[in-house]
C-alpha cells in the first residue's frame, strides 16, 4: 500500500477515540487499540516495514547520493539531519500519512486554541501560551490567558531585577548571594537543566542551587556553606502539597528562622511559585511574594512559566525572554511547516517507527555540549511521564507499545562508558546526537575535537566496520569477530549555531512537540500522570506507620518485614 492509497481515512482514527472518550461509543475490551493498528495507514506501514527492515544504511546511502542533504530539515535555528535513520523516503511519506490519519494537525490546532485536550483532567494544555506574543488572545473559559502570562512575566522580571541588583535584601539588610529552588519533577528539572545550559549568561555573583530530593543530605549540602542572611528560597510547586517539596521547605524555613533569630525573616527569604494560593498562605508566604501559574501548564512543560523564576534570576529577564522567543520560533514552525519538513513531527514519527515497528525499546539522548549535561534527565520526565501510558483516550488498554524508555548522558563522556553497547551490543538503540557549531568556551581546538567525535560516532554507528575492511587493514582473522562493528544503528543529529537562550528554547519546544506528536499517534493523554499517584499514597501510609513504630497489617509480607527491619535498625 502506498501513501496515496491511505489518504481517504484521515480523521477516522481520532474520531473513533474521541467519540469513545466522550462516551459516544461502546468501550469493549476487544476494541483495544483496534482503530490504530487496523487502520490502513498503520497496515501500510507494517507492509512497508516488512519490505524495508533488512535495508542497511550503507545500501541506502549508496543508492541515493543526495540522501545526506535530502533527509534533513531546518527550522527555528535547528538543523535536523535524519538521513542516518533506517527509513526510505517512502517510509517518511507513510509516517506522515499515519500522523494525518491520527488527526495530528487538528489536535495540534486544538491545543493552540486552548481546547481541553487533557481529557482525563478536563483541561487545556497551554504551555504554548507561556510564550505567545503580547496581544495574541487565547481564551480559556471565556477569559484571555496571554495577558495574565505577560503580567506574571513582568512581576517576575521586576523581582529578578531587584535580587540581581541588590535592592531586594535579606532580613538583616544583606544582599542575596544564593538562591535555592526547592521543588521536584517539573518544578525543578527544567530550571536546573536550563541554569546549567545557560551558565555563561548567568550573573556570577548570584549562585542558584536546587533541592529536590527528600533525603536530608540534599538540603544539608545545599545550605552547609551558606549564610541564611544572604539566602533566598523559592518554594516551587504547582500543587504546594508535594510531600518532598513541603518537607524540604519546612526544614529550610526552620534553618532560616534559627539562623536569623526571627519568624519575621521568612518574608524576606521565601517566595513561592504555585497555582495554589491557599496553601502558599498556609505556609506563611505573603500573596505579594507569590508568582502564579495555572492548571493548564503541566509541571514538565512549565520552565517558561514562573517555575523558571530561579533561571530568570540567574540569566536576567532579557535572556529569559530570548529563551521564550526560541520556544515561540519552534511553536510557529510546528504550526506552519508541512509535516514532511516539520522538525518535531519528524522526530516524533521516527520515535514511533522504531518503537512500534522495529520494536526498539529505548532511545538515547546524547548531547555533545557540556552545558546540556542535565538535558537527558529533563527529557526523561518530559517523555516518559507524558507518554508512559497503558490506555488510550477512551480508557481502553492499548494493544501496541507507547512511550520509549529515554535515557542518556553527555556524548563524549558516555563514549568512554556505555557506547560499547551502542556499537556492538545485541540491542539497537536509536540515538539523538545534539551539537553546536560554535564554542562558548573559546578553546576552539577543544570544540573541533568535540564535534569531530559527534560526527565520528554517528558515522561509526551507521556504517560500522566489516570483516573485509578489517582483513584489509591486516587484522588477524581470529580477531575479526570481536572487532567487527556491524553498523546500521540509527542516529538523528540536531545541530545549531550555538547554545544560546533562544536555541535552548527552540530545542526544548522541539522535544515537547515531538512528545505531542507521538502521543497523538498512540491516541493517549500525554498530559496526565496518574501512574505516580499510587506510590505517593502508599508512601504517606508507610510514613505514618514508621512514625507510629509499627507496620500495618495491610501490607504484603515483604513490605511488612522491610518496615520492621528499618524500624529495628534505624538510629
Ligand atoms: O509526581 C509527579 C509530579 O506530579 C510531576 O508531574 C510534577 O512535575 C511533580 O510531581 C511536582 O509537582 P508539584 O509542582 O505540584 O510539586
Coordinates of C-alpha atoms and ligand atoms in Angstrom, one line a residue:
X1 CA 0.0 0.0 0.0
X2 CA 1.3 3.5 -0.8
X3 CA 1.0 6.8 0.9
X4 CA -1.6 7.8 -1.7
X5 CA -3.9 5.0 -1.0
X6 CA -4.4 5.7 2.7
X7 CA -5.4 9.3 2.4
X8 CA -9.1 8.7 2.5
X9 CA -9.2 7.7 6.2
X10 CA -8.0 11.0 7.5
X11 CA -9.5 11.7 10.9
X12 CA -11.2 8.3 11.2
X13 CA -8.9 7.1 13.9
X14 CA -9.0 10.2 16.0
X15 CA -12.8 10.5 15.7
X16 CA -13.2 7.0 17.0
X17 CA -11.0 7.7 20.0
X18 CA -12.6 11.0 20.8
X19 CA -16.2 9.6 20.4
X20 CA -15.3 6.9 22.8
X21 CA -13.6 9.3 25.2
X22 CA -16.8 11.4 25.2
X23 CA -18.8 8.3 25.9
X24 CA -20.4 8.1 22.5
X25 CA -19.1 4.6 21.7
X26 CA -19.0 1.1 23.2
X27 CA -15.8 0.5 25.2
X28 CA -15.5 -3.2 24.9
X29 CA -12.0 -4.5 25.8
X30 CA -11.9 -6.3 22.5
X31 CA -11.8 -3.0 20.7
X32 CA -8.5 -2.1 22.4
X33 CA -6.2 -0.1 20.1
X34 CA -8.1 -1.6 17.1
X35 CA -8.6 1.7 15.3
X36 CA -4.9 2.5 15.2
X37 CA -3.4 -0.9 14.4
X38 CA -6.1 -1.9 11.9
X39 CA -6.1 1.4 10.1
X40 CA -5.0 1.5 6.5
X41 CA -2.2 3.9 7.5
X42 CA -0.8 1.5 10.1
X43 CA -1.2 -1.5 7.9
X44 CA 0.6 0.3 5.1
X45 CA 3.5 0.9 7.4
X46 CA 3.5 -2.8 8.5
X47 CA 3.7 -3.9 4.9
X48 CA 6.3 -1.4 4.2
X49 CA 8.3 -2.4 7.3
X50 CA 8.4 -6.0 6.1
X51 CA 9.9 -4.8 2.8
X52 CA 12.5 -2.4 4.2
X53 CA 13.5 -3.8 7.6
X54 CA 16.5 -5.6 6.1
X55 CA 17.9 -2.5 4.3
X56 CA 21.2 -1.2 5.5
X57 CA 22.2 2.4 5.9
X58 CA 25.2 1.5 3.8
X59 CA 22.9 0.5 0.9
X60 CA 20.6 3.4 1.4
X61 CA 23.4 5.9 1.1
X62 CA 25.0 4.1 -1.8
X63 CA 21.7 4.2 -3.7
X64 CA 20.9 7.8 -3.0
X65 CA 23.9 10.2 -3.3
X66 CA 21.8 13.1 -2.1
X67 CA 20.5 11.4 1.0
X68 CA 22.7 13.2 3.4
X69 CA 21.2 16.6 2.5
X70 CA 17.7 15.5 1.2
X71 CA 16.8 13.8 4.5
X72 CA 17.5 16.9 6.5
X73 CA 15.3 19.8 7.6
X74 CA 15.7 23.2 9.2
X75 CA 13.6 25.3 11.5
X76 CA 13.7 27.7 14.4
X77 CA 17.5 27.8 14.2
X78 CA 17.9 24.0 14.4
X79 CA 19.2 21.7 11.6
X80 CA 17.9 18.2 11.8
X81 CA 19.8 15.5 9.9
X82 CA 17.7 12.4 9.9
X83 CA 19.4 10.7 7.0
X84 CA 21.2 8.1 9.2
X85 CA 17.9 6.6 10.2
X86 CA 16.6 3.3 8.8
X87 CA 14.0 4.9 6.6
X88 CA 13.4 5.5 3.0
X89 CA 11.6 8.5 1.5
X90 CA 8.5 6.2 1.3
X91 CA 8.7 5.4 5.0
X92 CA 8.6 9.1 5.8
X93 CA 5.6 9.6 3.5
X94 CA 3.7 6.8 5.1
X95 CA 4.6 8.0 8.6
X96 CA 3.2 11.4 7.7
X97 CA 0.1 9.8 6.4
X98 CA -0.3 8.0 9.7
X99 CA 0.1 11.3 11.5
X100 CA -2.6 12.8 9.3
X101 CA -4.9 9.8 9.8
X102 CA -4.5 10.2 13.6
X103 CA -5.6 13.9 13.3
X104 CA -2.2 15.4 14.2
X105 CA -2.9 18.7 12.6
X106 CA -6.3 19.1 14.1
X107 CA -5.1 18.1 17.6
X108 CA -2.2 20.5 17.4
X109 CA -4.5 23.3 16.4
X110 CA -6.9 22.3 19.2
X111 CA -4.0 22.6 21.7
X112 CA -3.0 26.1 20.4
X113 CA -6.7 27.2 20.6
X114 CA -6.9 26.2 24.2
X115 CA -9.3 23.3 23.9
X116 CA -9.4 20.8 26.8
X117 CA -7.2 18.2 25.1
X118 CA -6.0 16.9 28.5
X119 CA -9.2 14.9 28.7
X120 CA -8.7 12.9 31.9
X121 CA -8.2 16.2 33.8
X122 CA -10.6 18.1 31.5
X123 CA -8.1 20.9 31.0
X124 CA -6.5 22.8 28.2
X125 CA -2.8 22.2 27.5
X126 CA -1.4 25.7 27.0
X127 CA 2.3 25.8 27.7
X128 CA 2.4 27.4 24.2
X129 CA 0.5 30.3 25.8
X130 CA 3.5 30.9 28.0
X131 CA 5.5 32.1 25.0
X132 CA 2.7 33.6 22.9
X133 CA 3.4 37.2 21.9
X134 CA 1.8 40.2 23.6
X135 CA -1.5 40.9 22.0
X136 CA -2.4 37.4 21.0
X137 CA -5.6 36.2 22.7
X138 CA -6.2 32.6 23.8
X139 CA -9.4 32.3 25.7
X140 CA -9.9 29.7 28.5
X141 CA -13.5 29.7 29.9
X142 CA -14.1 33.0 28.1
X143 CA -11.0 34.7 29.6
X144 CA -7.8 35.5 27.7
X145 CA -4.8 33.8 29.3
X146 CA -2.0 35.5 27.4
X147 CA -2.5 38.9 29.1
X148 CA -2.0 37.3 32.6
X149 CA 1.0 35.4 31.3
X150 CA 2.7 38.7 30.4
X151 CA 1.6 40.3 33.7
X152 CA 3.4 37.4 35.6
X153 CA 6.4 37.7 33.4
X154 CA 6.5 41.4 34.3
X155 CA 6.3 40.7 38.0
X156 CA 9.0 38.0 37.7
X157 CA 11.2 40.5 35.9
X158 CA 10.7 43.2 38.5
X159 CA 11.6 40.8 41.3
X160 CA 14.5 39.2 39.5
X161 CA 16.0 42.6 38.8
X162 CA 15.7 43.6 42.4
X163 CA 17.5 40.4 43.5
X164 CA 20.1 40.8 40.8
X165 CA 20.9 44.5 41.6
X166 CA 20.7 44.0 45.4
X167 CA 17.7 46.2 46.1
X168 CA 15.9 43.1 47.4
X169 CA 17.8 42.4 50.6
X170 CA 17.5 39.7 53.3
X171 CA 16.1 40.3 56.8
X172 CA 19.4 41.8 58.1
X173 CA 19.8 44.1 55.1
X174 CA 22.4 41.9 53.4
X175 CA 22.3 41.2 49.6
X176 CA 21.1 37.9 48.4
X177 CA 24.1 35.7 47.2
X178 CA 22.4 32.3 46.8
X179 CA 19.0 31.4 45.5
X180 CA 17.8 27.9 46.4
X181 CA 14.9 26.5 44.4
X182 CA 13.0 23.9 46.4
X183 CA 10.9 21.8 44.1
X184 CA 10.8 18.4 42.4
X185 CA 9.9 16.9 39.0
X186 CA 8.7 19.6 36.7
X187 CA 9.2 22.2 39.4
X188 CA 12.9 21.7 39.2
X189 CA 14.2 19.7 36.2
X190 CA 13.6 22.5 33.7
X191 CA 15.2 25.4 35.6
X192 CA 18.0 23.1 36.8
X193 CA 18.8 22.0 33.2
X194 CA 18.5 25.5 31.8
X195 CA 20.6 27.1 34.5
X196 CA 23.3 24.6 33.7
X197 CA 22.9 25.1 29.9
X198 CA 22.9 28.9 30.2
X199 CA 25.7 29.3 32.8
X200 CA 27.7 31.6 30.6
X201 CA 24.7 34.0 30.5
X202 CA 24.3 34.0 34.3
X203 CA 25.3 36.6 36.8
X204 CA 28.4 35.1 38.5
X205 CA 27.7 36.9 41.8
X206 CA 24.5 35.0 42.5
X207 CA 24.6 31.2 42.8
X208 CA 21.5 29.2 42.0
X209 CA 21.1 25.8 43.7
X210 CA 18.3 23.2 43.5
X211 CA 17.0 21.0 46.3
X212 CA 14.6 18.3 45.1
X213 CA 15.4 15.0 47.0
X214 CA 13.7 14.5 50.3
X215 CA 17.0 12.9 51.5
X216 CA 18.1 15.3 54.2
X217 CA 21.6 15.3 52.6
X218 CA 20.3 17.4 49.7
X219 CA 19.1 20.3 51.8
X220 CA 22.1 20.0 54.2
X221 CA 24.6 20.0 51.4
X222 CA 22.9 22.9 49.7
X223 CA 22.9 25.1 52.8
X224 CA 26.0 23.9 54.6
X225 CA 28.3 26.7 53.4
X226 CA 25.6 29.4 53.3
X227 CA 24.7 32.4 55.5
X228 CA 20.9 32.5 55.9
X229 CA 21.1 36.2 55.8
X230 CA 22.2 36.0 52.1
X231 CA 20.0 33.1 51.0
X232 CA 16.7 33.3 49.2
X233 CA 14.4 30.2 48.9
X234 CA 12.0 29.8 46.1
X235 CA 9.4 27.2 47.1
X236 CA 8.3 25.9 43.7
X237 CA 5.3 23.6 43.5
X238 CA 2.3 23.6 41.3
X239 CA 0.1 22.0 43.9
X240 CA 2.1 23.2 47.0
X241 CA 1.2 19.8 48.6
X242 CA 4.0 17.6 47.2
X243 CA 5.5 15.9 50.3
X244 CA 9.1 16.1 49.3
X245 CA 9.0 19.8 48.5
X246 CA 6.9 20.8 51.5
X247 CA 9.2 18.8 53.9
X248 CA 12.3 20.4 52.4
X249 CA 10.6 23.8 52.5
X250 CA 9.6 23.4 56.2
X251 CA 13.2 22.4 57.1
X252 CA 14.6 25.3 55.1
X253 CA 12.3 27.6 56.9
X254 CA 13.4 26.3 60.3
X255 CA 17.1 26.7 59.2
X256 CA 16.4 30.3 58.2
X257 CA 14.5 31.2 61.3
X258 CA 17.1 29.6 63.6
X259 CA 19.9 31.4 61.8
X260 CA 18.3 34.8 61.8
X261 CA 16.5 34.5 65.1
X262 CA 13.0 35.6 64.0
X263 CA 9.9 34.3 62.2
X264 CA 9.7 37.7 60.6
X265 CA 12.8 36.7 58.5
X266 CA 10.6 34.4 56.4
X267 CA 9.1 37.3 54.5
X268 CA 12.5 38.4 53.1
X269 CA 13.9 34.9 52.5
X270 CA 10.9 32.9 51.0
X271 CA 8.9 33.4 47.8
X272 CA 6.6 30.9 46.3
X273 CA 5.8 29.7 42.8
X274 CA 2.5 27.9 42.6
X275 CA -1.1 27.6 41.4
X276 CA -2.3 27.1 45.0
X277 CA -2.7 30.5 46.8
X278 CA -4.4 28.9 49.9
X279 CA -1.5 26.5 50.6
X280 CA 1.1 29.2 50.0
X281 CA -0.7 31.4 52.5
X282 CA -0.9 28.5 55.0
X283 CA 2.9 28.0 54.7
X284 CA 3.3 31.6 55.6
X285 CA 4.3 33.2 52.4
X286 CA 2.6 36.5 51.6
X287 CA 0.5 36.7 48.5
X288 CA 2.7 39.6 47.3
X289 CA 5.6 37.2 47.2
X290 CA 3.8 34.5 45.2
X291 CA 4.3 34.1 41.5
X292 CA 1.4 32.3 39.9
X293 CA 0.9 29.9 37.1
X294 CA -2.1 28.0 36.0
X295 CA -3.5 24.5 36.0
X296 CA -3.3 24.4 32.2
X297 CA 0.5 24.4 32.5
X298 CA 1.8 20.8 33.1
X299 CA 4.7 20.6 35.5
X300 CA 7.0 19.1 32.9
X301 CA 6.1 21.8 30.4
X302 CA 6.5 24.7 32.9
X303 CA 10.0 26.0 32.6
X304 CA 8.8 29.0 30.6
X305 CA 6.3 29.9 33.4
X306 CA 7.0 31.3 36.9
X307 CA 8.6 27.9 37.5
X308 CA 11.6 29.5 35.7
X309 CA 12.0 32.2 38.3
X310 CA 15.3 30.8 39.6
X311 CA 16.5 30.7 36.0
X312 CA 15.4 34.3 35.4
X313 CA 17.3 35.5 38.4
X314 CA 20.4 33.7 37.1
X315 CA 20.3 34.9 33.5
X316 CA 18.2 38.0 33.8
X317 CA 14.8 38.9 32.3
X318 CA 16.2 39.8 28.8
X319 CA 17.8 36.4 28.3
X320 CA 14.8 34.7 29.7
X321 CA 12.6 36.4 27.1
X322 CA 15.1 35.3 24.5
X323 CA 14.6 31.7 25.6
X324 CA 10.8 32.3 25.3
X325 CA 11.4 33.6 21.8
X326 CA 13.2 30.4 20.9
X327 CA 10.2 28.4 22.2
X328 CA 7.9 30.6 20.1
X329 CA 10.2 30.1 17.0
X330 CA 9.6 26.3 17.3
X331 CA 5.9 26.7 18.1
X332 CA 5.4 28.7 14.9
X333 CA 7.5 26.1 12.9
X334 CA 5.4 23.3 14.4
X335 CA 2.2 25.1 13.4
X336 CA 3.2 26.0 9.9
X337 CA 5.8 23.8 8.4
X338 CA 4.5 20.9 6.2
X339 CA 4.6 17.6 8.1
X340 CA 7.4 16.3 5.9
X341 CA 9.6 19.2 6.8
X342 CA 8.4 19.7 10.3
X343 CA 11.2 19.0 12.9
X344 CA 9.1 17.9 15.9
X345 CA 6.8 15.9 13.7
X346 CA 9.8 14.1 12.0
X347 CA 11.4 13.4 15.4
X348 CA 8.1 12.1 16.8
X349 CA 7.4 9.9 13.9
X350 CA 10.9 8.4 13.9
X351 CA 10.3 7.5 17.5
X352 CA 7.0 5.8 16.6
X353 CA 8.8 3.9 13.7
X354 CA 11.5 2.5 16.0
X355 CA 9.2 1.9 18.9
X356 CA 6.3 0.3 17.1
X357 CA 7.7 -1.3 14.0
X358 CA 11.3 -2.2 14.9
X359 CA 10.3 -2.9 18.5
X360 CA 13.3 -0.9 19.8
X361 CA 12.5 -0.1 23.4
X362 CA 14.8 2.7 24.4
X363 CA 16.1 5.9 23.0
X364 CA 19.4 7.7 23.9
X365 CA 19.8 11.4 24.2
X366 CA 23.5 12.3 23.7
X367 CA 24.3 16.0 23.9
X368 CA 27.8 17.0 22.7
X369 CA 27.7 20.0 24.9
X370 CA 28.9 20.2 28.5
X371 CA 26.1 22.7 29.3
X372 CA 23.4 20.1 28.3
X373 CA 24.5 17.6 30.9
X374 CA 21.1 17.7 32.5
X375 CA 19.1 17.5 29.3
X376 CA 18.7 13.7 29.4
X377 CA 17.2 13.9 32.9
X378 CA 14.9 16.7 31.8
X379 CA 13.8 14.7 28.7
X380 CA 13.3 11.6 30.8
X381 CA 10.5 13.3 32.7
X382 CA 9.1 15.1 29.6
X383 CA 8.9 12.0 27.5
X384 CA 8.2 9.2 30.0
X385 CA 5.8 11.0 32.3
X386 CA 3.9 12.2 29.2
X387 CA 3.8 9.0 27.1
X388 CA 4.3 6.2 29.5
X389 CA 0.6 5.3 29.3
X390 CA -1.3 2.0 29.0
X391 CA -4.7 3.1 27.9
X392 CA -5.9 5.2 25.0
X393 CA -8.0 8.4 25.2
X394 CA -11.1 6.3 25.6
X395 CA -9.7 4.4 28.5
X396 CA -9.2 1.2 26.6
X397 CA -5.9 -0.8 27.1
X398 CA -3.6 -0.2 24.1
X399 CA -2.6 -3.2 22.1
X400 CA 0.7 -1.5 21.0
X401 CA 3.7 0.0 22.6
X402 CA 3.6 3.6 23.8
X403 CA 6.5 5.8 25.1
X404 CA 10.0 4.5 24.8
X405 CA 12.5 4.5 27.7
X406 CA 14.5 7.6 27.3
X407 CA 18.0 7.9 28.8
X408 CA 21.4 9.5 28.1
X409 CA 24.5 11.3 29.1
X410 CA 26.7 14.0 27.5
X411 CA 28.2 12.4 24.4
X412 CA 31.9 12.4 24.8
X413 CA 31.9 11.2 28.4
X414 CA 29.5 8.4 27.5
X415 CA 31.7 7.3 24.7
X416 CA 34.0 6.0 27.5
X417 CA 31.3 4.2 29.3
X418 CA 28.2 2.8 27.6
X419 CA 28.9 3.4 23.8
X420 CA 30.4 -0.1 23.6
X421 CA 26.9 -1.4 23.9
X422 CA 25.6 1.1 21.3
X423 CA 28.2 -0.1 18.8
X424 CA 28.3 -3.9 19.4
X425 CA 25.5 -4.8 21.8
X426 CA 22.6 -7.0 20.9
X427 CA 20.1 -4.2 21.4
X428 CA 19.7 -1.4 18.8
X429 CA 19.2 2.0 20.4
X430 CA 18.3 5.0 18.3
X431 CA 20.3 8.0 19.4
X432 CA 19.8 11.7 19.2
X433 CA 23.2 13.5 19.0
X434 CA 23.0 17.2 19.7
X435 CA 25.8 19.6 18.8
X436 CA 26.7 23.2 18.2
X437 CA 28.9 24.9 15.6
X438 CA 30.3 27.5 17.9
X439 CA 32.1 27.0 21.2
X440 CA 31.3 29.2 24.1
X441 CA 34.5 28.4 25.9
X442 CA 36.9 30.0 23.4
X443 CA 39.1 26.9 23.2
X444 CA 38.4 26.3 19.5
X445 CA 40.6 23.2 19.2
X446 CA 38.6 21.5 22.0
X447 CA 35.4 22.3 20.2
X448 CA 36.7 20.9 16.9
X449 CA 37.5 17.7 18.7
X450 CA 34.1 17.6 20.3
X451 CA 32.3 18.0 17.1
X452 CA 34.6 15.5 15.3
X453 CA 33.6 13.0 18.0
X454 CA 29.9 13.6 17.4
X455 CA 30.2 13.2 13.7
X456 CA 32.5 10.2 14.0
X457 CA 30.2 8.4 16.4
X458 CA 27.2 8.8 14.1
X459 CA 29.3 7.6 11.1
X460 CA 30.6 4.6 13.1
X461 CA 27.1 3.7 14.3
X462 CA 25.7 3.9 10.8
X463 CA 28.3 2.2 8.8
X464 CA 30.4 0.2 11.2
X465 CA 33.5 -1.7 10.1
X466 CA 33.0 -5.0 8.4
X467 CA 35.2 -8.1 8.2
X468 CA 36.6 -7.3 4.8
X469 CA 37.7 -3.9 5.9
X470 CA 39.3 -5.3 9.0
X471 CA 41.1 -8.0 7.0
X472 CA 42.3 -5.4 4.5
X473 CA 43.8 -3.5 7.4
X474 CA 45.8 -6.6 8.4
X475 CA 43.7 -7.6 11.5
X476 CA 44.3 -11.3 12.2
X477 CA 41.4 -13.5 11.2
X478 CA 40.9 -14.7 14.8
X479 CA 40.4 -11.2 16.0
X480 CA 37.9 -10.1 13.3
X481 CA 34.7 -11.3 15.0
X482 CA 35.5 -9.3 18.1
X483 CA 36.4 -6.2 16.2
X484 CA 33.6 -6.1 13.7
X485 CA 31.0 -3.3 14.1
X486 CA 28.0 -4.2 12.1
X487 CA 26.7 -0.7 11.9
X488 CA 23.2 0.0 10.7
X489 CA 22.5 1.7 14.1
X490 CA 20.3 4.8 13.7
X491 CA 21.1 8.3 14.8
X492 CA 19.5 11.7 14.4
X493 CA 21.7 14.7 14.5
X494 CA 20.5 18.1 15.8
X495 CA 22.9 20.9 15.0
X496 CA 22.6 24.5 15.9
X497 CA 24.8 27.6 15.7
X498 CA 25.5 28.0 19.5
X499 CA 23.9 27.1 22.8
X500 CA 22.1 30.4 23.4
X501 CA 18.9 31.0 25.4
X502 CA 17.0 31.2 22.1
X503 CA 18.4 28.0 20.8
X504 CA 17.7 26.3 24.1
X505 CA 14.1 27.4 24.0
X506 CA 13.7 26.0 20.4
X507 CA 15.4 22.7 21.5
X508 CA 13.0 22.2 24.4
X509 CA 10.0 23.0 22.3
X510 CA 11.3 20.6 19.6
X511 CA 11.1 17.8 22.1
X512 CA 7.8 19.0 23.7
X513 CA 6.1 18.8 20.3
X514 CA 7.8 15.6 19.3
X515 CA 6.3 14.1 22.5
X516 CA 2.9 15.6 21.5
X517 CA 3.2 14.0 18.0
X518 CA 3.9 10.6 19.5
X519 CA 1.0 10.9 21.9
X520 CA -1.4 11.8 19.2
X521 CA -0.4 8.8 17.1
X522 CA -0.8 6.5 20.1
X523 CA -4.1 8.2 21.0
X524 CA -3.1 8.7 24.6
X525 CA -3.4 11.6 27.0
X526 CA 0.2 12.9 27.2
X527 CA -0.7 15.4 29.8
X528 CA -1.8 13.5 32.9
X529 CA 0.3 11.4 35.2
X530 CA -2.0 9.2 37.2
X531 CA 0.6 6.5 37.5
X532 CA 2.7 8.4 40.0
X533 CA -0.2 8.8 42.5
X534 CA -0.4 5.3 43.9
X535 CA 3.2 5.4 45.2
X536 CA 2.5 8.8 46.8
X537 CA -0.5 7.4 48.7
X538 CA 1.4 4.3 49.9
X539 CA 4.4 6.4 50.9
X540 CA 2.1 8.5 53.1
X541 CA 0.6 5.4 54.7
X542 CA 4.1 3.8 55.4
X543 CA 5.5 7.1 56.7
X544 CA 2.6 7.2 59.2
X545 CA 3.3 3.6 60.3
X546 CA 7.0 4.3 60.6
X547 CA 6.1 7.3 62.7
X548 CA 3.9 5.2 65.0
X549 CA 6.6 2.5 65.2
X550 CA 4.8 -0.5 63.6
X551 CA 3.9 -1.8 60.2
X552 CA 0.2 -2.0 59.5
X553 CA -1.4 -5.3 58.7
X554 CA -2.5 -4.3 55.2
X555 CA 1.0 -4.9 53.7
X556 CA 2.4 -7.9 51.9
X557 CA 4.9 -10.0 53.9
X558 CA 7.9 -8.4 52.1
X559 CA 6.9 -4.8 52.8
X560 CA 6.0 -5.7 56.4
X561 CA 9.3 -7.3 57.0
X562 CA 11.2 -4.4 55.5
X563 CA 9.4 -1.9 57.6
X564 CA 10.2 -4.0 60.6
X565 CA 13.8 -4.2 59.7
X566 CA 14.0 -0.5 59.1
X567 CA 12.4 0.3 62.5
X568 CA 14.8 -2.1 64.2
X569 CA 17.9 -0.7 62.6
X570 CA 17.4 3.0 62.3
X571 CA 19.3 5.1 64.7
Ligands
LIG1 O1 4.8 13.2 41.0 C1 4.9 13.7 39.7 C2 4.6 15.2 39.7 O2 3.2 15.4 39.9 C3 5.1 15.8 38.4 O3 4.2 15.7 37.4 C4 5.3 17.2 38.9 O4 6.2 17.9 38.0 C5 6.0 17.0 40.2 O5 5.3 15.9 40.7 C6 5.9 18.1 41.1 O6 4.7 18.5 41.5 P1 4.4 19.9 42.1 O7 4.9 21.0 41.2 O8 2.9 20.0 42.3 O9 5.1 20.0 43.5

